[in-house]
Amino acid sequence: MHCLLLPILLSFVAVSLTAAERPNVLIIVADDLGYNDVGFNGGKDIATPHLDKLAARSVRCTNGYVSHPFCSPTRAGLLTGRYQHRFGHENNPAWLPQSTKDGLPIDQITLPQLLKRAGYATGHVGKWHLGAHPQFHPMKRGFDESFAALGGGHLYFADGKGGEEYKIPLNRNGVDEPQRGYLTDQFGDEAAAYVQRHADGKPWMLYLAFNAPHTPLQAPENWLAKFADITDKNRRTYAAMVACMDDNIGKVLSALETTKQSENTLVTFVSDNGGPHLARKGNGMTDFADNSPLRGCKGDVYDGGIRVPFLVSWPAKLKPSVYSQPVIALDFFATSVSVASGEMPTDRAMDGVNLIPYLAGEKNEAPHKILFWRSGGLNGLHGARMGDWKYVAAAGKAPELYDLASDIGETKNLASEKPDVLKKLQDAVAEWEKGTVPPVFDGAKQGKPKTKKKSK
Ligand code: CA
């Protein structure tokens, strides 16, 4: 009897000690959430009490960026720790299950692959949007388990209206599964269950990617009722979607607390890009997201497209504070690998940094000398941020230069007044671009219904 039990007990003790030292990693991503549409960034009309509570125990990064102004490339950057332009992932992949080209290239090393190698359990819940071919499935890219909306978005109710890509069945561990109830609730429940299920085992990572509050604008009646005072129908529905997502994030945070994992879990929160301004497209939609005080929206390399709500919480190590040096979601990779005592890839250029020493006040210099953006390939939009200087360039237009310290809304172009600064940024962008490649797959119009849409 003893002979049988002893090895089991020993291995259990070893795993428990490891779990106690290394934090769990919970990465929460919202979809198309406006910079000012959370309470902790100053938003007033949409209550986000759970995110605000998380913010109160986080380092709130006020100059937190993502590496792209729209969905899939940001996710490719976040999960690889590299500017996605290095491997041509600059567009949203179309839903093409036969294509081995339209997705996150399989020669890219993902964060869950490395954490798994470091002994972590790895889970994914939510939107994927990194390719439709089976080779791109989350479980082929490092996740032990996955409950996914595999495309670029999904209907919130099973009988809702939307594009064909949004009707692709939900997928649990490679097997299609019917949708039950409101999707944001389902993702919240799945994530909370994951947290509970893994409480007593080895350390874990969970990538929780809500498709909310991305279109289609569909919200449950009980949440709509809470925003009866918002007269614009789209804003009201969007507000209900944001509040419901906040509530579901609350479920996950509550699961961390009841299982006593809050203290030693690294929790990050970002939106994958800025809020959209659909009115600009002239399709009858009104604007419903609020990126103020930033200029522009999803799709832009003005800050409204790329600067997002950005939180990093790890109570065991980080004191709550506000951090204003520029940081980027690419940093989650090196940060997570570091806290997991994993090993970073050494055979390729990596772009993020381990944020912990900076956020803990151990390092005072800026984590990044400069950050870069490009959308639309070599001739597309370019952006860069160096200190407080922000550079924006579009083909055929005069270059733009802004001083974000005095002009957060990017209103006064200083390019002609500061030619030396402009040149420094242009030279840096040109140098960075040498390490990039053109897009390897064409962009799909994300969210564009492929079936004929009834007009109302
Ligand atoms: Ca998005």
Coordinates of C-alpha atoms and ligand atoms in Angstrom, one line a residue:
M1 CA 0.0 0.0 0.0
H2 CA 2.7 2.5 1.0
C3 CA 4.8 1.6 -2.0
L4 CA 1.8 2.6 -4.3
L5 CA 0.9 5.8 -2.5
L6 CA 4.3 7.3 -1.9
P7 CA 5.2 8.3 -5.5
I8 CA 1.8 9.8 -5.9
L9 CA 2.1 11.9 -2.8
L10 CA 5.5 13.1 -3.7
S11 CA 4.5 14.2 -7.1
F12 CA 1.5 16.0 -5.7
V13 CA 3.7 17.9 -3.2
A14 CA 6.1 18.9 -5.9
V15 CA 3.3 20.3 -8.1
S16 CA 1.8 22.2 -5.2
L17 CA 5.0 23.9 -4.3
T18 CA 5.6 25.0 -7.9
A19 CA 2.0 26.3 -8.2
A20 CA 2.5 28.3 -5.0
E21 CA 5.6 30.1 -6.4
R22 CA 4.6 30.9 -9.9
P23 CA 1.4 32.9 -10.7
N24 CA -1.4 31.8 -12.9
V25 CA -1.8 34.0 -16.0
L26 CA -5.2 35.3 -17.0
I27 CA -5.3 37.4 -20.1
I28 CA -8.7 39.0 -20.8
V29 CA -9.3 40.7 -24.1
A30 CA -12.4 42.7 -25.1
D31 CA -13.3 43.4 -28.7
D32 CA -13.7 46.9 -30.1
L33 CA -14.2 48.5 -26.7
G34 CA -13.7 52.3 -26.6
Y35 CA -10.9 53.8 -24.5
N36 CA -13.5 55.8 -22.5
D37 CA -16.1 53.1 -22.2
V38 CA -14.9 51.8 -18.9
G39 CA -15.3 53.5 -15.5
F40 CA -11.6 53.3 -14.7
N41 CA -10.7 55.4 -17.7
G42 CA -13.3 58.1 -16.9
G43 CA -16.4 56.7 -18.7
K44 CA -19.6 57.9 -17.0
D45 CA -22.6 56.3 -18.6
I46 CA -21.7 52.7 -18.6
A47 CA -21.1 51.3 -15.2
T48 CA -18.2 48.7 -15.2
P49 CA -17.9 47.9 -11.4
H50 CA -16.0 44.7 -11.8
L51 CA -13.4 46.1 -14.2
D52 CA -13.2 49.1 -11.9
K53 CA -12.6 46.9 -8.9
L54 CA -9.9 45.0 -10.9
A55 CA -8.4 48.4 -11.8
A56 CA -8.3 49.4 -8.2
R57 CA -5.9 46.5 -7.5
S58 CA -4.0 46.9 -10.8
V59 CA -1.3 48.9 -12.4
R60 CA -3.5 51.0 -14.7
C61 CA -1.5 51.8 -17.8
T62 CA -2.8 55.0 -19.3
N63 CA -0.5 54.7 -22.3
G64 CA -1.2 51.1 -23.0
Y65 CA -1.3 50.1 -26.7
V66 CA -2.1 47.1 -28.9
S67 CA 0.0 46.3 -31.9
H68 CA -2.7 46.8 -34.5
P69 CA -5.9 48.9 -35.0
F70 CA -8.1 45.8 -35.6
C71 CA -8.8 42.3 -34.5
S72 CA -6.8 39.4 -35.8
P73 CA -3.3 41.1 -36.1
T74 CA -3.5 42.3 -32.5
R75 CA -4.2 38.8 -31.4
A76 CA -1.4 37.4 -33.5
G77 CA 1.0 39.9 -31.9
L78 CA -0.2 39.2 -28.4
L79 CA 0.1 35.5 -28.7
T80 CA 3.6 35.5 -30.3
G81 CA 5.2 38.5 -28.6
R82 CA 6.3 39.9 -32.0
Y83 CA 5.1 42.6 -34.2
Q84 CA 2.9 40.6 -36.5
H85 CA 4.3 42.4 -39.5
R86 CA 7.5 40.3 -39.0
F87 CA 5.5 37.3 -40.3
G88 CA 2.9 38.9 -42.6
H89 CA -0.1 38.7 -40.3
E90 CA -1.4 42.2 -41.1
N91 CA -5.0 41.4 -42.1
N92 CA -8.0 39.7 -40.8
P93 CA -8.0 36.2 -42.2
A94 CA -11.1 35.2 -44.2
W95 CA -13.0 32.1 -43.1
L96 CA -11.4 29.6 -45.4
P97 CA -11.2 26.2 -43.9
Q98 CA -9.2 24.8 -46.8
S99 CA -6.5 27.4 -46.7
T100 CA -3.2 26.8 -44.8
K101 CA -2.2 30.3 -45.6
D102 CA -5.0 32.4 -44.0
G103 CA -4.1 32.2 -40.3
L104 CA -1.4 32.7 -37.7
P105 CA 1.6 31.0 -39.4
I106 CA 2.3 27.7 -37.7
D107 CA 6.1 28.4 -37.6
Q108 CA 5.3 31.1 -35.1
I109 CA 5.8 30.1 -31.4
T110 CA 2.8 30.9 -29.3
L111 CA 2.6 31.9 -25.6
P112 CA 0.6 28.8 -24.5
Q113 CA 3.2 26.6 -26.2
L114 CA 5.9 28.1 -24.0
L115 CA 3.8 28.1 -20.9
K116 CA 2.8 24.5 -21.5
R117 CA 6.5 23.6 -21.8
A118 CA 7.1 25.4 -18.5
G119 CA 4.5 23.1 -16.8
Y120 CA 1.4 25.2 -17.1
A121 CA -2.1 24.1 -17.9
T122 CA -3.3 26.2 -20.9
G123 CA -6.9 27.1 -21.7
H124 CA -8.7 29.3 -24.2
V125 CA -12.2 30.6 -24.0
G126 CA -13.8 32.9 -26.6
K127 CA -13.0 34.4 -30.0
W128 CA -10.1 32.9 -31.9
H129 CA -9.9 34.6 -35.3
L130 CA -6.4 33.2 -36.2
G131 CA -7.4 30.9 -39.1
A132 CA -10.1 28.4 -40.1
H133 CA -8.0 25.5 -41.3
P134 CA -7.7 22.7 -38.6
Q135 CA -3.9 23.4 -38.4
F136 CA -4.8 26.8 -36.9
H137 CA -7.1 25.4 -34.2
P138 CA -6.3 26.6 -30.6
M139 CA -5.4 23.1 -29.5
K140 CA -2.9 22.9 -32.4
R141 CA -1.4 26.2 -31.2
G142 CA -0.6 25.3 -27.6
F143 CA -3.9 25.2 -25.7
D144 CA -4.8 22.1 -23.8
E145 CA -8.4 23.0 -24.0
S146 CA -10.5 25.5 -25.9
F147 CA -14.1 26.7 -26.0
A148 CA -14.1 28.8 -29.1
A149 CA -15.9 31.0 -31.5
L150 CA -13.4 30.2 -34.2
G151 CA -14.2 33.1 -36.6
G152 CA -13.9 36.9 -36.4
G153 CA -17.0 37.2 -34.3
H154 CA -20.2 35.4 -33.4
L155 CA -23.9 35.9 -33.0
Y156 CA -24.8 36.6 -29.4
F157 CA -28.1 34.7 -29.5
A158 CA -28.3 31.5 -31.5
D159 CA -31.2 32.8 -33.5
G160 CA -29.7 36.3 -34.0
K161 CA -29.0 37.9 -37.3
G162 CA -25.5 38.3 -38.8
G163 CA -22.9 37.3 -41.3
E164 CA -22.2 33.6 -42.2
E165 CA -18.9 33.7 -40.3
Y166 CA -20.8 34.7 -37.2
K167 CA -23.0 31.6 -37.4
I168 CA -20.2 29.0 -37.5
P169 CA -20.9 26.6 -34.6
L170 CA -19.1 27.1 -31.3
N171 CA -16.3 24.6 -30.9
R172 CA -15.3 22.7 -27.8
N173 CA -11.9 21.0 -28.0
G174 CA -12.3 20.4 -31.7
V175 CA -16.0 19.4 -31.6
D176 CA -18.9 21.6 -32.7
E177 CA -21.4 22.5 -30.0
P178 CA -24.7 24.2 -30.0
Q179 CA -24.9 27.7 -28.6
R180 CA -26.7 28.0 -25.2
G181 CA -28.0 31.4 -24.1
Y182 CA -26.3 34.7 -24.5
L183 CA -22.8 34.2 -25.7
T184 CA -21.0 36.6 -23.3
D185 CA -22.6 34.8 -20.4
Q186 CA -21.5 31.5 -21.8
F187 CA -17.9 32.7 -22.1
G188 CA -18.0 34.1 -18.6
D189 CA -19.4 30.8 -17.2
E190 CA -16.8 28.7 -19.1
A191 CA -13.9 30.9 -17.9
A192 CA -15.1 30.8 -14.3
A193 CA -15.4 27.0 -14.5
Y194 CA -11.9 26.8 -15.8
V195 CA -10.6 28.9 -12.9
Q196 CA -12.4 26.6 -10.4
R197 CA -11.4 23.4 -12.2
H198 CA -7.7 24.3 -12.1
A199 CA -7.5 25.7 -8.6
D200 CA -5.7 22.9 -7.0
G201 CA -3.5 21.7 -9.8
K202 CA -0.4 23.0 -11.6
P203 CA -0.3 26.7 -12.5
W204 CA -2.4 27.7 -15.4
M205 CA -2.9 30.2 -18.1
L206 CA -6.3 31.2 -19.5
Y207 CA -6.7 33.3 -22.6
L208 CA -10.3 34.7 -22.3
A209 CA -11.2 36.6 -25.5
F210 CA -14.7 38.1 -25.4
N211 CA -16.2 39.0 -28.8
A212 CA -18.1 41.7 -26.9
P213 CA -18.8 44.4 -27.5
H214 CA -18.1 43.9 -31.2
T215 CA -21.0 44.0 -33.6
P216 CA -23.6 42.6 -34.2
L217 CA -25.3 44.8 -31.5
Q218 CA -27.3 42.3 -29.6
A219 CA -28.0 42.5 -25.9
P220 CA -30.2 40.7 -23.4
E221 CA -33.4 42.5 -22.3
N222 CA -32.4 42.7 -18.6
W223 CA -29.2 44.5 -19.5
L224 CA -30.9 46.8 -22.0
A225 CA -33.4 47.8 -19.3
K226 CA -30.5 49.1 -17.1
F227 CA -29.7 51.6 -19.9
A228 CA -33.2 52.9 -20.6
D229 CA -32.0 56.4 -20.2
I230 CA -29.7 56.2 -23.2
T231 CA -31.8 57.3 -26.1
D232 CA -29.5 56.3 -29.0
K233 CA -30.5 52.7 -29.7
N234 CA -27.0 51.6 -30.8
R235 CA -25.3 53.3 -27.8
R236 CA -27.8 51.7 -25.5
T237 CA -27.3 48.2 -26.9
Y238 CA -23.5 48.6 -26.9
A239 CA -23.7 49.9 -23.3
A240 CA -25.7 46.8 -22.3
M241 CA -23.1 44.6 -24.0
V242 CA -20.2 46.2 -22.2
A243 CA -22.0 46.0 -18.9
C244 CA -22.8 42.3 -19.4
M245 CA -19.2 41.6 -20.3
D246 CA -18.1 43.5 -17.1
D247 CA -20.5 41.3 -15.1
N248 CA -19.0 38.2 -16.6
I249 CA -15.5 39.4 -15.9
G250 CA -16.8 39.7 -12.3
K251 CA -17.8 36.1 -12.4
V252 CA -14.3 35.1 -13.3
L253 CA -12.7 37.4 -10.7
S254 CA -15.1 36.0 -8.1
A255 CA -14.0 32.5 -9.0
L256 CA -10.4 33.5 -8.4
E257 CA -11.4 34.9 -5.0
T258 CA -13.4 31.9 -3.8
T259 CA -10.7 29.6 -4.8
K260 CA -8.0 31.8 -3.1
Q261 CA -6.1 32.4 -6.3
S262 CA -6.5 36.2 -6.6
E263 CA -3.3 37.0 -4.8
N264 CA -1.1 35.0 -7.1
T265 CA -2.7 35.4 -10.5
L266 CA -1.4 37.8 -13.0
V267 CA -4.5 39.3 -14.6
T268 CA -4.2 41.5 -17.7
F269 CA -7.0 43.3 -19.5
V270 CA -7.0 45.1 -22.9
S271 CA -9.3 45.8 -25.8
D272 CA -7.9 44.4 -29.1
N273 CA -8.4 47.9 -30.7
G274 CA -10.2 51.1 -30.3
G275 CA -14.0 51.5 -30.6
P276 CA -15.3 51.7 -34.1
H277 CA -16.8 54.8 -35.7
L278 CA -19.3 53.2 -38.0
A279 CA -21.0 56.4 -39.0
R280 CA -17.9 57.2 -41.1
K281 CA -18.8 54.3 -43.4
G282 CA -22.1 55.8 -44.3
N283 CA -24.1 52.6 -43.8
G284 CA -26.8 54.0 -41.6
M285 CA -25.0 53.1 -38.4
T286 CA -24.5 55.7 -35.7
D287 CA -21.3 56.0 -33.6
F288 CA -21.8 54.1 -30.4
A289 CA -18.3 53.7 -28.9
D290 CA -16.4 56.5 -27.1
N291 CA -12.6 56.8 -27.6
S292 CA -12.4 60.3 -26.1
P293 CA -10.1 62.1 -25.5
L294 CA -8.2 60.2 -28.2
R295 CA -8.4 61.0 -31.9
G296 CA -9.8 58.4 -34.4
C297 CA -11.1 54.9 -34.1
K298 CA -10.7 51.3 -34.9
G299 CA -8.6 51.1 -38.2
D300 CA -6.6 54.3 -37.4
V301 CA -3.1 54.6 -36.2
Y302 CA -4.2 57.7 -34.4
D303 CA -4.4 56.8 -30.7
G304 CA -8.1 56.1 -30.9
G305 CA -7.4 53.0 -32.9
I306 CA -4.5 51.6 -30.9
R307 CA -4.5 53.0 -27.3
V308 CA -6.8 50.9 -25.2
P309 CA -8.0 50.3 -21.6
F310 CA -5.0 48.4 -20.2
L311 CA -4.7 46.8 -16.8
V312 CA -2.0 44.6 -15.2
S313 CA -2.9 43.1 -11.8
W314 CA -0.7 40.8 -9.7
P315 CA -1.4 41.5 -6.0
A316 CA 1.4 39.3 -4.7
K317 CA 4.0 41.4 -6.6
L318 CA 2.5 44.7 -7.9
K319 CA 1.1 47.6 -5.8
P320 CA -1.9 49.4 -7.3
S321 CA -0.8 52.4 -9.3
V322 CA -1.1 54.4 -12.5
Y323 CA 1.7 53.9 -15.0
S324 CA 2.2 56.4 -17.8
Q325 CA 5.1 55.1 -19.9
P326 CA 4.1 53.6 -23.2
V327 CA 3.5 49.8 -23.0
I328 CA 2.0 47.4 -25.5
A329 CA 0.1 44.1 -25.4
L330 CA 3.1 42.5 -27.1
D331 CA 4.7 42.7 -23.6
F332 CA 2.2 40.2 -22.2
F333 CA 4.3 37.4 -23.9
A334 CA 7.7 38.1 -22.2
T335 CA 5.9 39.1 -19.0
S336 CA 4.0 35.8 -18.8
V337 CA 7.0 33.7 -19.8
S338 CA 9.1 35.4 -17.2
V339 CA 6.7 34.9 -14.3
A340 CA 6.3 31.3 -15.4
S341 CA 10.1 30.8 -15.4
G342 CA 9.8 29.7 -19.0
E343 CA 12.3 30.2 -21.7
M344 CA 11.9 32.8 -24.5
P345 CA 12.6 31.8 -28.1
T346 CA 16.2 32.6 -29.0
D347 CA 16.1 31.9 -32.7
R348 CA 14.1 35.0 -33.7
A349 CA 13.6 38.7 -33.0
M350 CA 11.2 39.2 -30.1
D351 CA 9.5 42.6 -29.4
G352 CA 7.9 42.7 -26.0
V353 CA 9.5 43.1 -22.7
N354 CA 8.9 41.7 -19.2
L355 CA 6.8 44.5 -17.7
I356 CA 7.0 43.4 -14.1
P357 CA 10.2 45.2 -13.1
Y358 CA 8.9 48.5 -14.6
L359 CA 5.4 48.2 -13.1
A360 CA 6.9 47.2 -9.7
G361 CA 9.1 50.4 -9.8
E362 CA 12.4 48.5 -9.9
K363 CA 13.3 49.9 -13.3
N364 CA 12.6 53.6 -13.9
E365 CA 13.5 54.0 -17.6
A366 CA 10.9 53.6 -20.3
P367 CA 10.2 49.9 -21.3
H368 CA 10.3 50.9 -25.0
K369 CA 12.3 53.6 -26.8
I370 CA 9.8 53.5 -29.6
L371 CA 6.7 51.6 -30.6
F372 CA 5.5 51.0 -34.2
W373 CA 2.3 50.5 -36.1
R374 CA 1.5 49.6 -39.7
S375 CA -1.8 48.7 -41.3
G376 CA -2.4 47.9 -45.0
G377 CA 1.1 46.7 -45.9
L378 CA 4.2 48.6 -47.0
N379 CA 2.2 51.4 -48.6
G380 CA -0.4 51.5 -45.8
L381 CA -0.8 53.6 -42.6
H382 CA 2.3 54.0 -40.5
G383 CA 2.6 55.2 -36.9
A384 CA 5.3 55.4 -34.2
R385 CA 5.6 56.7 -30.7
M386 CA 8.8 57.8 -29.2
G387 CA 8.5 59.3 -25.7
D388 CA 5.6 61.8 -26.1
W389 CA 6.1 62.2 -29.9
K390 CA 3.6 60.5 -32.1
Y391 CA 4.2 60.1 -35.8
V392 CA 1.4 59.3 -38.3
A393 CA 1.8 58.8 -42.0
A394 CA -0.6 57.8 -44.8
A395 CA 0.3 57.3 -48.4
G396 CA -0.2 60.4 -50.4
K397 CA -0.6 62.7 -47.4
A398 CA 1.8 64.9 -45.6
P399 CA 3.4 63.3 -42.5
E400 CA 2.0 64.2 -39.1
L401 CA 3.8 64.7 -35.8
Y402 CA 2.1 65.3 -32.5
D403 CA 3.2 66.0 -29.0
L404 CA 0.9 63.8 -26.9
A405 CA 2.1 65.4 -23.6
S406 CA 0.3 68.7 -24.6
D407 CA -2.0 67.4 -27.3
I408 CA -3.5 64.0 -26.4
G409 CA -6.1 64.4 -29.1
E410 CA -3.5 64.7 -31.9
T411 CA -4.9 68.0 -33.2
K412 CA -1.8 70.1 -33.9
N413 CA 0.5 68.8 -36.6
L414 CA 4.1 69.9 -35.6
A415 CA 5.8 68.1 -38.5
S416 CA 7.0 71.4 -40.1
E417 CA 8.0 72.9 -36.8
K418 CA 10.0 69.9 -35.7
P419 CA 11.8 68.5 -38.8
D420 CA 14.5 66.9 -36.7
V421 CA 12.1 65.0 -34.6
L422 CA 10.1 64.0 -37.7
K423 CA 13.2 62.7 -39.4
K424 CA 14.3 60.7 -36.4
L425 CA 10.9 59.0 -36.3
Q426 CA 10.8 58.4 -40.1
D427 CA 14.3 56.9 -40.0
A428 CA 13.3 54.6 -37.1
V429 CA 10.2 53.5 -39.0
A430 CA 12.2 52.8 -42.1
E431 CA 14.7 50.7 -40.1
W432 CA 12.0 48.8 -38.3
E433 CA 10.3 48.1 -41.6
K434 CA 13.4 46.2 -42.8
G435 CA 12.5 43.5 -40.3
T436 CA 8.9 43.1 -41.6
V437 CA 7.4 41.4 -44.6
P438 CA 4.4 42.2 -46.8
P439 CA 1.0 40.6 -45.7
V440 CA 1.0 36.9 -46.5
F441 CA -2.8 36.8 -46.9
D442 CA -5.4 39.2 -48.0
G443 CA -7.8 40.9 -45.6
A444 CA -11.4 39.7 -45.2
K445 CA -14.0 42.4 -44.5
Q446 CA -14.6 41.4 -40.9
G447 CA -18.2 41.4 -39.8
K448 CA -19.4 42.0 -43.4
P449 CA -22.4 39.7 -43.8
K450 CA -21.9 37.3 -46.7
T451 CA -25.6 36.7 -46.9
K452 CA -28.0 39.4 -48.0
K453 CA -29.0 41.5 -45.1
K454 CA -32.6 42.5 -44.6
S455 CA -32.9 46.3 -44.3
K456 CA -35.0 47.5 -41.4
Ligands
CA1 CA -11.6 44.1 -32.6

